[in-house]
Structures are given as C-alpha cells and as structure tokens.
CSV table of C-alpha atoms and ligand atoms in Angstrom, one decimal:
chain,number,residue,atom,x,y,z
A,21,MET,CA,126.4,109.2,86.0
A,22,LEU,CA,124.9,112.4,86.0
A,23,LYS,CA,123.1,111.7,89.6
A,24,THR,CA,126.5,110.9,91.1
A,25,LEU,CA,127.6,114.4,90.1
A,26,ALA,CA,124.6,116.2,91.6
A,27,ARG,CA,125.2,114.3,94.8
A,28,VAL,CA,128.8,115.3,94.8
A,29,ALA,CA,127.7,119.3,93.7
A,30,VAL,CA,125.2,118.9,96.4
A,31,ALA,CA,127.1,117.8,99.4
A,32,ALA,CA,129.9,120.4,99.2
A,33,PRO,CA,127.9,122.8,101.5
A,34,PHE,CA,126.9,120.9,103.9
A,35,ALA,CA,128.6,119.1,107.2
A,36,PHE,CA,126.4,116.0,107.8
A,37,LEU,CA,125.8,114.3,105.1
A,38,SER,CA,126.2,110.9,106.9
A,39,ALA,CA,122.9,109.5,106.2
A,40,HIS,CA,123.3,109.7,102.9
A,41,ALA,CA,126.7,109.3,102.1
A,42,LEU,CA,126.6,105.9,104.0
A,43,ALA,CA,123.7,104.8,102.8
A,44,ALA,CA,123.9,100.8,101.7
A,45,PRO,CA,122.5,100.0,98.3
A,46,GLY,CA,119.6,98.2,97.8
A,47,GLU,CA,117.5,99.9,100.8
A,48,GLY,CA,115.6,102.2,99.7
A,49,ARG,CA,117.8,105.4,101.2
A,50,ASP,CA,118.6,107.0,98.1
A,51,VAL,CA,114.8,106.8,96.5
A,52,ALA,CA,114.0,110.1,98.2
A,53,TRP,CA,117.2,111.5,96.9
A,54,ASP,CA,116.5,110.0,93.0
A,55,ILE,CA,113.5,111.4,92.7
A,56,LEU,CA,114.4,114.9,94.0
A,57,ALA,CA,117.3,115.2,92.0
A,58,ASP,CA,115.6,113.2,88.6
A,59,LEU,CA,112.7,115.6,88.6
A,60,THR,CA,114.1,118.2,89.0
A,61,THR,CA,117.3,117.7,86.6
A,62,GLU,CA,115.1,116.1,83.9
A,63,VAL,CA,111.4,117.6,84.2
A,64,GLY,CA,112.4,120.8,85.9
A,65,PRO,CA,109.9,123.7,85.9
A,66,ARG,CA,106.5,122.7,85.9
A,67,LEU,CA,103.7,124.9,85.9
A,68,ALA,CA,100.1,123.6,86.2
A,69,GLY,CA,98.4,123.1,83.0
A,70,SER,CA,101.2,123.0,81.1
A,71,GLU,CA,103.6,120.8,78.7
A,72,ARG,CA,106.1,120.5,81.4
A,73,GLU,CA,103.4,119.6,84.0
A,74,ALA,CA,101.8,116.9,81.7
A,75,ALA,CA,106.1,115.7,81.4
A,76,ALA,CA,105.9,115.3,84.6
A,77,ARG,CA,103.4,113.6,84.7
A,78,ASP,CA,104.8,110.9,82.6
A,79,TRP,CA,107.9,111.1,84.6
A,80,ALA,CA,106.6,110.1,87.9
A,81,VAL,CA,104.4,107.4,86.5
A,82,ALA,CA,107.4,105.5,85.1
A,83,ARG,CA,108.9,105.6,88.2
A,84,LEU,CA,106.4,105.3,90.1
A,85,LYS,CA,106.1,101.7,88.0
A,86,ALA,CA,110.2,101.4,88.1
A,87,LEU,CA,110.1,101.3,92.1
A,88,GLY,CA,107.4,98.8,92.3
A,89,PHE,CA,104.4,100.6,93.1
A,90,ALA,CA,101.2,98.9,92.0
A,91,ASN,CA,97.8,100.5,90.5
A,92,VAL,CA,99.8,103.1,88.9
A,93,ARG,CA,97.8,105.8,86.7
A,94,SER,CA,97.4,109.6,85.9
A,95,GLU,CA,93.9,110.9,87.0
A,96,PRO,CA,93.6,113.7,84.4
A,97,PHE,CA,91.3,116.3,84.8
A,98,THR,CA,90.8,120.0,83.4
A,99,ILE,CA,92.3,123.7,84.9
A,100,PRO,CA,91.5,127.5,84.2
A,101,GLY,CA,94.8,128.1,82.5
A,102,TRP,CA,97.6,130.6,83.2
A,103,ILE,CA,100.6,131.6,81.4
A,104,ARG,CA,103.7,134.0,82.7
A,105,GLY,CA,104.8,136.2,79.5
A,106,ALA,CA,107.2,138.8,79.6
A,107,GLU,CA,107.5,140.9,82.7
A,108,THR,CA,109.7,144.0,83.7
A,109,ALA,CA,109.3,147.0,85.6
A,110,GLN,CA,111.0,150.3,86.2
A,111,LEU,CA,110.8,153.4,88.7
A,112,THR,CA,110.9,156.1,86.1
A,113,ALA,CA,110.3,159.3,88.6
A,114,PRO,CA,111.5,160.1,91.0
A,115,TYR,CA,114.6,158.5,90.8
A,116,PRO,CA,114.7,156.2,87.0
A,117,GLN,CA,115.8,152.4,88.5
A,118,PRO,CA,115.2,149.2,87.4
A,119,LEU,CA,113.1,146.6,89.1
A,120,HIS,CA,113.4,143.0,89.5
A,121,ILE,CA,109.6,141.4,89.0
A,122,THR,CA,107.2,138.7,88.3
A,123,ALA,CA,103.2,138.2,87.6
A,124,LEU,CA,101.2,136.6,90.2
A,125,GLY,CA,99.4,134.1,89.2
A,126,ASN,CA,95.6,134.6,87.5
A,127,SER,CA,97.5,138.7,86.9
A,128,VAL,CA,96.5,140.2,83.3
A,129,ALA,CA,98.2,141.7,81.5
A,130,THR,CA,99.2,145.1,81.0
A,131,PRO,CA,98.4,147.1,77.9
A,132,ALA,CA,100.1,146.5,74.5
A,133,GLY,CA,103.5,148.2,75.2
A,134,GLY,CA,102.6,148.0,79.2
A,135,LEU,CA,101.6,151.2,81.2
A,136,THR,CA,103.1,154.2,82.9
A,137,ALA,CA,101.4,155.6,86.1
A,138,GLU,CA,101.6,156.9,89.8
A,139,LEU,CA,103.1,154.3,92.1
A,140,VAL,CA,100.9,154.9,95.5
A,141,TYR,CA,102.7,153.1,98.5
A,142,PHE,CA,100.7,151.4,101.5
A,143,ALA,CA,102.8,150.4,104.0
A,144,SER,CA,100.4,147.3,104.8
A,145,LEU,CA,97.6,145.7,103.4
A,146,ASP,CA,95.6,147.3,105.9
A,147,ALA,CA,96.6,150.5,105.2
A,148,LEU,CA,95.1,149.6,101.3
A,149,LYS,CA,91.8,148.5,102.9
A,150,ALA,CA,91.6,151.9,104.5
A,151,ALA,CA,92.0,153.6,101.3
A,152,PRO,CA,89.0,155.7,100.0
A,153,ASP,CA,86.8,154.0,97.5
A,154,ALA,CA,87.7,155.0,93.7
A,155,SER,CA,91.1,156.9,95.6
A,156,LEU,CA,93.2,155.1,93.3
A,157,LYS,CA,91.5,155.6,89.8
A,158,GLY,CA,94.1,155.4,87.0
A,159,LYS,CA,97.1,154.4,89.4
A,160,VAL,CA,99.2,151.3,90.6
A,161,ALA,CA,99.0,150.5,94.0
A,162,PHE,CA,102.4,149.1,96.0
A,163,VAL,CA,101.8,147.5,99.1
A,164,ASP,CA,104.7,146.5,101.4
A,165,HIS,CA,105.1,144.7,104.2
A,166,ALA,CA,108.2,142.7,105.5
A,167,MET,CA,107.3,138.9,106.4
A,168,ARG,CA,110.2,137.4,109.5
A,169,ALA,CA,111.3,134.1,109.0
A,170,ASN,CA,109.3,131.3,111.9
A,171,GLN,CA,110.3,127.9,112.4
A,172,ASP,CA,106.6,127.2,111.8
A,173,GLY,CA,106.4,128.8,108.8
A,174,SER,CA,103.2,130.5,110.4
A,175,GLY,CA,103.7,134.3,109.1
A,176,TYR,CA,102.7,133.3,105.5
A,177,GLY,CA,99.3,132.8,106.7
A,178,PRO,CA,98.9,136.7,107.5
A,179,PHE,CA,101.4,138.4,105.2
A,180,GLY,CA,100.5,135.6,102.7
A,181,GLN,CA,97.0,137.6,102.8
A,182,VAL,CA,99.1,140.9,100.6
A,183,ARG,CA,99.2,138.6,97.8
A,184,ARG,CA,96.5,136.5,98.0
A,185,ALA,CA,93.6,139.6,98.3
A,186,GLY,CA,95.6,143.0,97.8
A,187,PRO,CA,95.5,142.4,93.9
A,188,ALA,CA,91.4,142.5,94.5
A,189,LEU,CA,90.7,144.9,96.8
A,190,ALA,CA,93.6,147.1,94.5
A,191,SER,CA,90.9,146.5,91.6
A,192,ARG,CA,88.0,147.4,93.9
A,193,LYS,CA,89.6,151.2,94.6
A,194,GLY,CA,90.3,151.8,91.1
A,195,ALA,CA,94.1,150.9,90.4
A,196,VAL,CA,95.0,149.5,87.2
A,197,ALA,CA,97.7,147.4,88.6
A,198,ILE,CA,98.9,146.4,92.0
A,199,VAL,CA,102.8,145.8,92.7
A,200,ILE,CA,103.4,144.0,96.1
A,201,ARG,CA,106.7,143.6,98.2
A,202,SER,CA,107.6,139.4,97.7
A,203,VAL,CA,106.0,137.6,100.0
A,204,GLY,CA,109.0,136.2,101.4
A,205,THR,CA,111.4,135.7,104.0
A,206,ASP,CA,115.1,136.5,102.1
A,207,SER,CA,117.4,140.4,100.6
A,208,ASN,CA,117.8,138.2,97.5
A,209,ARG,CA,116.8,140.1,94.5
A,210,ASP,CA,114.5,137.5,93.2
A,211,PRO,CA,110.8,138.8,93.7
A,212,HIS,CA,108.9,135.5,94.8
A,213,THR,CA,105.5,134.8,92.3
A,214,GLY,CA,102.7,132.9,93.7
A,215,VAL,CA,98.7,133.1,93.2
A,216,THR,CA,96.2,135.3,93.7
A,217,GLY,CA,93.2,135.4,92.8
A,218,PHE,CA,89.8,137.7,91.4
A,219,PRO,CA,85.9,136.9,92.8
A,220,GLU,CA,83.2,136.9,90.4
A,221,GLY,CA,82.2,140.8,89.6
A,222,VAL,CA,86.1,141.9,90.4
A,223,ALA,CA,87.8,143.2,87.7
A,224,PRO,CA,91.1,141.2,87.4
A,225,ILE,CA,94.4,143.7,86.6
A,226,PRO,CA,97.6,143.2,86.2
A,227,ALA,CA,99.9,141.8,89.5
A,228,GLY,CA,103.0,141.6,90.0
A,229,ALA,CA,105.8,141.3,93.3
A,230,VAL,CA,109.0,142.4,93.4
A,231,SER,CA,111.6,141.3,95.3
A,232,ALA,CA,112.6,142.7,98.9
A,233,PRO,CA,115.4,144.5,98.4
A,234,ASP,CA,113.6,146.8,95.5
A,235,ALA,CA,110.7,146.9,98.2
A,236,ALA,CA,113.0,148.7,100.3
A,237,LEU,CA,114.1,151.0,97.8
A,238,ILE,CA,110.3,151.9,96.6
A,239,ALA,CA,109.7,153.0,100.8
A,240,ARG,CA,112.5,154.6,101.0
A,241,ILE,CA,111.4,156.8,97.9
A,242,ALA,CA,107.9,157.1,98.8
A,243,ALA,CA,109.7,158.6,102.4
A,244,THR,CA,110.5,161.2,100.6
A,245,GLY,CA,106.8,162.5,99.6
A,246,LYS,CA,108.4,163.0,96.1
A,247,PRO,CA,105.5,161.3,93.8
A,248,VAL,CA,106.7,158.1,92.4
A,249,ARG,CA,105.8,156.6,88.7
A,250,ILE,CA,106.4,153.0,87.5
A,251,ALA,CA,106.7,151.5,84.2
A,252,LEU,CA,104.8,148.1,84.3
A,253,VAL,CA,105.1,145.8,81.6
A,254,LEU,CA,103.4,142.4,82.8
A,255,GLU,CA,102.5,139.8,80.3
A,256,GLY,CA,101.5,136.9,82.0
A,257,HIS,CA,97.4,136.5,81.0
A,258,PRO,CA,94.9,133.8,81.5
A,259,VAL,CA,94.1,131.1,78.9
A,260,GLY,CA,91.1,128.9,78.6
A,261,PRO,CA,91.0,125.3,80.4
A,262,LEU,CA,94.2,123.6,80.2
A,263,PRO,CA,94.9,119.6,80.8
A,264,SER,CA,96.1,118.8,84.6
A,265,GLY,CA,96.0,115.5,86.2
A,266,ASN,CA,96.6,114.1,89.2
A,267,VAL,CA,99.0,110.7,89.7
A,268,VAL,CA,98.2,107.8,92.1
A,269,ALA,CA,99.9,104.9,92.9
A,270,ASP,CA,99.4,102.0,95.2
A,271,LEU,CA,100.9,99.7,97.7
A,272,PRO,CA,98.9,97.3,98.5
A,273,GLY,CA,99.0,95.9,102.0
A,274,ARG,CA,98.0,92.3,103.2
A,275,ASP,CA,94.2,92.9,104.5
A,276,PRO,CA,92.6,95.2,100.6
A,277,LYS,CA,89.2,95.2,103.5
A,278,LEU,CA,91.3,98.0,105.3
A,279,PRO,CA,90.9,101.4,104.5
A,280,PRO,CA,94.1,102.6,102.8
A,281,ILE,CA,96.8,105.6,104.4
A,282,LEU,CA,97.0,108.7,101.8
A,283,VAL,CA,100.1,110.2,101.1
A,284,GLY,CA,101.0,113.3,99.4
A,285,CYS,CA,102.6,115.6,97.6
A,286,HIS,CA,102.5,118.1,94.3
A,287,LEU,CA,104.0,117.2,90.9
A,288,ASP,CA,103.2,120.5,89.7
A,289,SER,CA,105.3,123.9,90.6
A,290,TRP,CA,105.7,127.2,89.6
A,291,ASP,CA,108.1,128.0,86.8
A,292,LEU,CA,111.1,130.4,88.0
A,293,GLY,CA,112.5,127.7,89.6
A,294,THR,CA,112.9,124.2,89.3
A,295,GLY,CA,110.8,122.9,92.0
A,296,ALA,CA,113.1,121.2,94.2
A,297,ILE,CA,111.5,122.3,97.6
A,298,ASP,CA,107.9,123.0,96.6
A,299,ASP,CA,107.6,120.3,96.7
A,300,ALA,CA,109.9,117.7,94.2
A,301,ALA,CA,110.5,117.0,98.2
A,302,GLY,CA,107.5,115.7,99.7
A,303,CYS,CA,106.7,113.6,96.6
A,304,ALA,CA,110.3,112.0,97.3
A,305,ILE,CA,109.6,112.0,101.4
A,306,VAL,CA,105.8,110.2,100.9
A,307,ALA,CA,107.5,107.8,98.2
A,308,ALA,CA,110.6,106.8,99.8
A,309,ALA,CA,109.0,106.2,102.8
A,310,ALA,CA,105.7,104.4,101.7
A,311,LEU,CA,109.0,101.4,100.2
A,312,ARG,CA,110.5,102.1,103.2
A,313,ALA,CA,107.7,101.1,105.4
A,314,GLN,CA,107.0,98.0,103.7
A,315,GLN,CA,110.6,96.5,104.4
A,316,GLY,CA,110.6,93.3,106.9
A,317,GLY,CA,107.3,93.1,105.8
A,318,LYS,CA,104.0,93.9,104.1
A,319,PRO,CA,102.2,96.1,106.1
A,320,LEU,CA,97.7,94.8,106.8
A,321,ARG,CA,96.6,98.5,105.1
A,322,THR,CA,97.7,99.6,101.6
A,323,ILE,CA,99.6,102.6,101.2
A,324,ARG,CA,98.2,105.1,98.6
A,325,VAL,CA,101.2,107.9,97.1
A,326,LEU,CA,99.0,110.8,95.7
A,327,TRP,CA,101.4,112.9,93.5
A,328,ALA,CA,98.7,115.8,92.2
A,329,GLY,CA,99.3,118.3,90.2
A,330,SER,CA,98.0,122.4,89.7
A,331,GLU,CA,98.2,122.6,93.5
A,332,GLU,CA,100.1,126.0,93.3
A,333,ASN,CA,96.9,127.6,91.4
A,334,GLY,CA,94.4,127.0,93.5
A,335,GLY,CA,94.5,123.3,94.7
A,336,PHE,CA,92.8,122.1,91.5
A,337,GLY,CA,94.5,118.4,92.5
A,338,GLY,CA,93.4,118.0,96.1
A,339,VAL,CA,90.2,118.6,94.5
A,340,ALA,CA,90.2,116.6,92.3
A,341,TYR,CA,91.1,113.6,94.0
A,342,ALA,CA,88.4,113.7,96.6
A,343,LYS,CA,85.9,113.9,94.0
A,344,ALA,CA,87.1,111.0,92.2
A,345,HIS,CA,87.7,109.0,95.2
A,346,GLY,CA,85.1,109.7,97.3
A,347,ALA,CA,83.1,106.6,97.7
A,348,GLU,CA,85.7,104.8,98.6
A,349,PRO,CA,87.2,104.8,102.0
A,350,HIS,CA,90.4,106.2,103.4
A,351,ALA,CA,91.5,105.8,107.1
A,352,LEU,CA,93.8,108.6,107.5
A,353,ALA,CA,95.4,111.3,105.5
A,354,MET,CA,99.4,113.1,105.7
A,355,GLU,CA,101.1,115.2,103.3
A,356,SER,CA,104.9,116.7,102.6
A,357,ASP,CA,104.4,120.6,100.9
A,358,PHE,CA,106.7,122.6,103.0
A,359,GLY,CA,110.3,121.6,101.8
A,360,ALA,CA,113.2,119.5,103.1
A,361,ASP,CA,114.3,120.6,106.0
A,362,ARG,CA,114.1,118.2,108.9
A,363,VAL,CA,110.9,117.2,111.4
A,364,TRP,CA,110.5,118.8,114.3
A,365,ARG,CA,107.2,118.4,115.7
A,366,LEU,CA,104.1,116.3,115.2
A,367,LYS,CA,100.5,116.7,115.4
A,368,PHE,CA,97.2,114.1,115.4
A,369,ALA,CA,93.3,114.9,114.2
A,370,PHE,CA,92.1,111.8,115.5
A,371,ALA,CA,88.8,110.1,117.2
A,372,ASN,CA,89.6,109.8,120.9
A,373,GLY,CA,89.2,105.9,120.7
A,374,ASN,CA,92.5,106.7,119.0
A,375,GLN,CA,94.2,108.1,121.4
A,376,PRO,CA,96.7,105.3,122.3
A,377,LEU,CA,97.7,104.7,118.3
A,378,ALA,CA,98.5,108.6,118.5
A,379,ASP,CA,100.4,108.3,121.7
A,380,ARG,CA,102.7,104.9,120.3
A,381,ILE,CA,103.3,107.4,117.2
A,382,ALA,CA,104.6,110.2,119.6
A,383,ALA,CA,106.5,107.9,121.2
A,384,ALA,CA,108.1,106.5,118.1
A,385,LEU,CA,109.6,109.8,116.6
A,386,LEU,CA,110.6,111.4,120.2
A,387,PRO,CA,114.1,109.8,119.1
A,388,LEU,CA,114.4,111.0,115.8
A,389,GLY,CA,113.8,114.9,118.1
A,390,ILE,CA,110.3,115.4,117.3
A,391,VAL,CA,108.1,116.8,119.8
A,392,ARG,CA,104.5,116.3,120.1
A,393,ASN,CA,102.6,119.7,119.8
A,394,ASP,CA,98.3,119.4,121.0
A,395,GLU,CA,97.1,121.8,118.3
A,396,ARG,CA,95.1,119.8,115.6
A,397,ALA,CA,96.8,118.5,112.5
A,398,ASN,CA,95.6,119.8,109.0
A,399,GLY,CA,96.9,117.8,106.3
A,400,GLY,CA,97.6,120.1,103.2
A,401,THR,CA,95.9,121.9,100.2
A,402,ASP,CA,95.9,118.2,98.3
A,403,VAL,CA,94.8,116.0,100.6
A,404,ALA,CA,92.4,118.7,102.7
A,405,PRO,CA,89.3,117.7,100.6
A,406,ILE,CA,89.3,113.9,101.2
A,407,ILE,CA,90.0,114.4,104.7
A,408,THR,CA,87.0,117.6,105.1
A,409,ALA,CA,84.8,114.7,102.9
A,410,GLN,CA,85.6,111.7,105.0
A,411,LYS,CA,86.6,113.3,108.5
A,412,LEU,CA,90.0,111.2,108.0
A,413,ALA,CA,92.1,111.0,110.9
A,414,VAL,CA,95.5,113.5,109.7
A,415,ILE,CA,98.6,113.7,111.1
A,416,ASP,CA,101.2,116.5,110.8
A,417,LEU,CA,104.8,116.0,110.7
A,418,GLU,CA,106.0,119.8,110.9
A,419,GLN,CA,109.3,120.7,108.7
A,420,ASP,CA,111.6,123.1,110.2
A,421,GLY,CA,110.3,126.3,108.1
A,422,THR,CA,113.0,128.6,109.0
A,423,ARG,CA,114.6,129.0,105.4
A,424,TYR,CA,111.6,127.6,103.9
A,425,PHE,CA,110.2,131.1,102.5
A,426,ASP,CA,114.0,132.5,101.4
A,427,LEU,CA,113.2,129.8,98.7
A,428,HIS,CA,109.7,129.1,98.6
A,429,HIS,CA,108.6,130.4,94.5
A,430,THR,CA,111.5,132.0,93.0
A,431,PRO,CA,114.0,131.1,90.8
A,432,ASP,CA,115.9,129.7,93.9
A,433,ASP,CA,113.9,127.1,94.2
A,434,THR,CA,116.6,124.1,93.1
A,435,LEU,CA,118.3,121.0,94.0
A,436,ASP,CA,120.9,122.7,95.7
A,437,LYS,CA,118.8,124.3,98.7
A,438,VAL,CA,118.6,120.5,100.0
A,439,ASP,CA,120.9,119.2,102.2
A,440,PRO,CA,120.7,115.3,102.1
A,441,ALA,CA,121.0,114.3,106.0
A,442,GLN,CA,117.7,116.5,106.5
A,443,LEU,CA,115.6,114.8,103.7
A,444,GLU,CA,116.2,111.4,105.0
A,445,GLN,CA,115.6,112.3,108.3
A,446,ASN,CA,112.2,113.3,106.4
A,447,VAL,CA,112.3,109.6,105.0
A,448,ALA,CA,112.9,108.2,108.6
A,449,ALA,CA,110.2,110.1,110.3
A,450,TRP,CA,107.7,109.5,108.0
A,451,THR,CA,108.7,105.8,107.7
A,452,ALA,CA,108.0,105.4,111.3
A,453,VAL,CA,104.4,106.6,111.4
A,454,LEU,CA,103.9,104.9,108.3
A,455,LYS,CA,105.3,101.9,109.8
A,456,ILE,CA,103.0,101.9,112.8
A,457,VAL,CA,99.5,103.2,111.2
A,458,ALA,CA,99.3,101.2,107.6
A,459,ASP,CA,99.7,98.3,110.3
A,460,GLU,CA,96.6,99.0,112.7
A,461,ALA,CA,94.1,96.6,112.4
A,462,GLY,CA,91.7,98.2,114.4
A,463,PRO,CA,89.3,101.3,113.1
A,464,ILE,CA,91.5,104.5,112.5
A,465,SER,CA,89.3,107.9,111.9
A,466,GLY,CA,89.4,111.7,112.6
A,467,PRO,CA,87.8,113.7,115.6
A,468,ASN,CA,84.1,113.9,114.8
B,525,ZN,ZN1,103.7,123.6,97.7
C-alpha cells in the first residue's frame, strides 16, 4: 500500500511515466523503484557511523537476500565518527538577520553558548588564500563563490574545494570559524552540507555552509563596507570511532573461475535529507540492473554488488572493500553515484586489447541516446581503491547532472525528486552493459 501511494505521489509532476507505469510484474522493472522508495521510507537519513546507517545495512542484507542475491553479507569496519548538533547563525551587525546554516562534516563545535565575531568577506577561495597569515585572528571567514549548473557536474571539482580546503586554510590564518556559501546550484534557502577536513597539524575550527540566498545577502552587506558581525552556534563535532560497514552480494555466473564484474554505490547518506539521489538511486540502479542482466540466461561471470558504507565522510567503504578483497581478482568495476537522471554519456578505461569489447558496448548504448566520450573513465569513490590496486577496466555511465547540485546534501534530497522514467533509463543502460561484459569470456583489463 505504501509503495502504491508513493508511486502515485511521485507520478504527478512528471510527464514521461510510461516506462514505469507500464512495467509488467515479474520482469524486475520495479526492483529499482522499490529499493529507492523503501530505503528512503523505511530507513531514511543514514549518516555514516550512525545507528541509522546500521539499520540501512540490516535493511540491505534482507532486501538483497529477498531479491535472490547469494553470499549476502555485511562487512564491518570502523570510522572516525562525527555527529551533528544544534546549528544556528545570525548576522548581528550592521543589520540583524537570521541565516540558514548547516555544519560541515568534521567541523568542531563552537564554544558553549556559541561565538560572536567579525565576519570577513572573501569573494573566492583564491581571495582567502591571498589573505596575509594571521590576518583572520579572532575573526570568522566567509567565502563566497557561485557554482553554476552543468550537465557533466564538472563544477563540483573546483567549487567543492571551497568546502574541502577552505576550513583548513581559514584555520591556518587564525580564523575562529568559517562560513562558506553552500556548494550547490539552487536558489533555495536550504544549505548544503558535506565533508571537510583538517590535515595533521591544523587546528580544526567550526565550519558551516549557508544557503545561496543567505550568501547573496552577506555579499550585499559586505559590499557596503560596513563591519559585519555574526553569531554562530555549530554544535556538530567529532566523536570517537564508530561502527560502519559495507554490504556485498553476488549473482554467481556460470564460470566461477572468471573474475567478477563489480558494481558499486553507497548506502550511507548525509542526514539532512533521505539520501534519495545520493545515493539510494545508485544502489537501486546497480542491483536492479544486475538482476535484469540475468534474465534470458545466467551470464558467464559473477556480478558482485557493493553497497558501500561511509562514503560521504571520506570514502571509507571503498578503502575497506579493497582491503578485504584485494587478493581476489576482479575484471571490471563501475559505480552509480550521481542521482537518477538519465545516462547521456559513456567513458571507458580499457586495455588496448579490449577495444572491440568497448565498441560493442558503445553500439549497444547508442539507441538509448548515450554517446561515447574518449576521456578516461575513473569509476567513483567506492570502487576507486580496488580499481587502482588491481588496474581494473572501468566503464562510466555518466548521468545528466544539470539539477543534481540543486539537491545534493540538502534536506531536499528526497524521493519525489526522482523521475521514474529516467531511473528506468538508467537501469536499461546498466543492464545492456552488464549483459555484454558479464558474458565476455576473454580477459578484461584496464589500461597499463
Ligand atoms: Zn554520493
């Protein structure tokens, strides 16, 4: 009943529902939607190391077993924990205004009762870099920058640096805290969280992100030249080691001697939304496609599904997988971690001898509107460590990221944002690829 209601609720905003609405029972067509809807409904937010992430692992083991996967297991590891706390911010001068803020992962807490200090405006990360050493002593740095949406998501590399590197840089210059403009492309008043880091020897400081409209407000006020002051309460803070884990499951192939195909996603999510596009969708796509690739006959090779834990706070699941399985040969790895919008582009990282295989895959995807690009595929955080360790072949099925960073790491990352027809296109594309690679009898390997 719940599933039916969810489908109806989701159906309304989208015009192209045929792929989902016409799905025949027993064809595996609803597997992806059901994983996505049920994980986001029955578990919801699942912060790395939390009790909810543990609940997601239990949920995942039960679901993958029920779907017919073999060797379904949870593989535990430990992470440095971080928990969120109260988080508020107000400009106190020259114009008192409440702001919408969220702490970044690995932020430390503000002192009891919060802190109030001068806010120093920087238009970019480069402007912060250029500030003289110790010039931020006793002050809060604010770093502005306006990320723009693009289809391939490539803005996340440079703009994401403000979140990844900005806090450590501000700390080195003496700041007592840092506030950044959210790394996102929307104009909603939801801030975007995400992980930051403080290298050895750099004192961690409280670090938060404000929504884009709040960043624009700060920029307008800073431009007046009047001193700006901010009151901050950010109580999120590191805690000791916490339990996490990967969920791994196999669909055994006809020839157990052939190295398997590894397909990955991550099971953990940030805690503000329900982790629908990041990354329940990816787990739904890889598992549904692995199952559908078996229809019409079991492939030669085993397809292994990795639903990784603790990706968001530092890619711990991928590292743990490579450590646990580094001695087992693998053939090829792929990952889905960029939402549920349609696949539009295809990349390979194949040995020269596998070019005919790449050509066959590219030809199979062309009817789905997916074009080949000659840049090298790199997989993603959850499969990168095993790819590097074993020089694996990689295929990237790149999704349309135009609206991904409107939602990424916000309270708005929820089920209703997923278009069932585009989700189905993803499963169809992945299935087409898996059918070919899992039936390849010859050696498959990455570039030397
Ligand atoms: Zn993700």
